[in-house]
Amino acid sequence: MNSLEKKYPVVEVDLKKLKHNIDEMVRRCREKGISIAGVVKGFNAIPETLRLYEESDCVQIASSRLEHIEDARKMGLKGPFLAIRVPMLSEIPDLVRLADISLNSELTVVKAIDEECKRQGKKHSVILMADLGDLREGYWDKDEMVEAAYYIENNLANIYLAGVGTNLGCYGSINATPEKMEELISVAEAIEEKIGRKLDIISGGGTTSFPLVYNNTMPKRINHLRMGEGIALGKDLEDLWGLDMSFLNKDVFTLKAEIVEIKDKPSYPVGEIFVDCFGNRGEYIDRGIRKRAIVAVGKVDFALDYQLEPRNKGVEVLGSSSDHLILDIEENKDDLKVGDVLEFDLRYSTMVYLTSSKYVRIECIN
Ligand SMILES: *Cc1c(COP(=O)(O)O)cnc(C)c1O
């Protein structure tokens, strides 16, 4: 049996820093009457992190992948677990076995969940999703949504209609605004009117809805958010929304990768320029001879090289192939050598890919 004694690349996860972020976000939202589902899909539900979410004041642990919930169950965690990708009909037995609550947008699926609950002797809660213009999951026709809610309430004995939710700032890049939240609340109230009781949960979105909490513009009845990136990284809220997120650690995740070549080379390719190894036409700027480094990690691991942020000053990402990351280190003053290990900050996409790559080790530190 061969097994590689590989050190790098590694993604280091600082659990103390993550715990701080979970606690800060949960507390700040709770002060405004909002409870948090901790979304763990963005870092492939690393087991040690699951325990932190379980021990925190998050009201659910959430993922789009049932594998993550299964891992958590196997660790003996209790949840409750929220499935946040609208379920496949083909995964209903697993959904009912693993998740306590799920986001839904198809009555056919909710009926199938009810049937399966009967078989397993279980109850399952659902949150019905409203599409408010981002054009991913959810009811577009709000009358149809109210009818579905009424049907569930009165005909599906094993399903508890827990509430409604929406997703924004994803496919359609639609911003969460107080107006969008009011739209969700009016669907919720139409349902409440029809079924004659209050809903428990009005789930106003993910990280991209946090700016309303921060700015005190979140309408009162929104009482739930499902938060991934805003806890794990907090970078988008600062860089894209301009919020002061200094109360969070931005360096929970660190990619460490090893330099395998350092040479002075031209910055403009030499010869007949055609396409790169992925069939794209590259753009190259001639800056003369520059010092560059190759690091042993590649697109297979992180997909989007421009979303890696080198921590060393004077290090610039030039590009990458499947297995090589190419850096300009001309301006760097650290006297870098082959064998040195460089550190990078992650953003959402690089975090997702790196933590899912079988070539990248994960190491949790306390
Ligand atoms: C991924 C996801 C979230 C969390 O998104 P973040 O931007 O990481 O907070 C919330 N809700 C749904 C339905 C999701 O798919």
Short mmCIF file of C-alpha atoms in Angstrom, two decimals, residues 1 24 49 76 111 146 168 198 207 281 323:
data_model
loop_
_atom_site.label_atom_id
_atom_site.label_comp_id
_atom_site.label_asym_id
_atom_site.label_seq_id
_atom_site.Cartn_x
_atom_site.Cartn_y
_atom_site.Cartn_z
CA MET A 1 0.00 0.00 0.00
CA GLU A 24 -20.84 37.43 16.37
CA THR A 49 -16.70 22.88 11.72
CA GLY A 76 -23.81 11.93 16.28
CA LYS A 111 -46.68 15.19 -1.35
CA VAL A 146 -50.92 30.33 -1.29
CA LEU A 168 -31.77 36.64 -3.64
CA LYS A 198 -49.29 32.55 12.00
CA THR A 207 -25.65 36.53 3.44
CA ARG A 281 -7.52 33.26 -25.71
CA ASP A 323 -2.07 21.91 -11.78
#
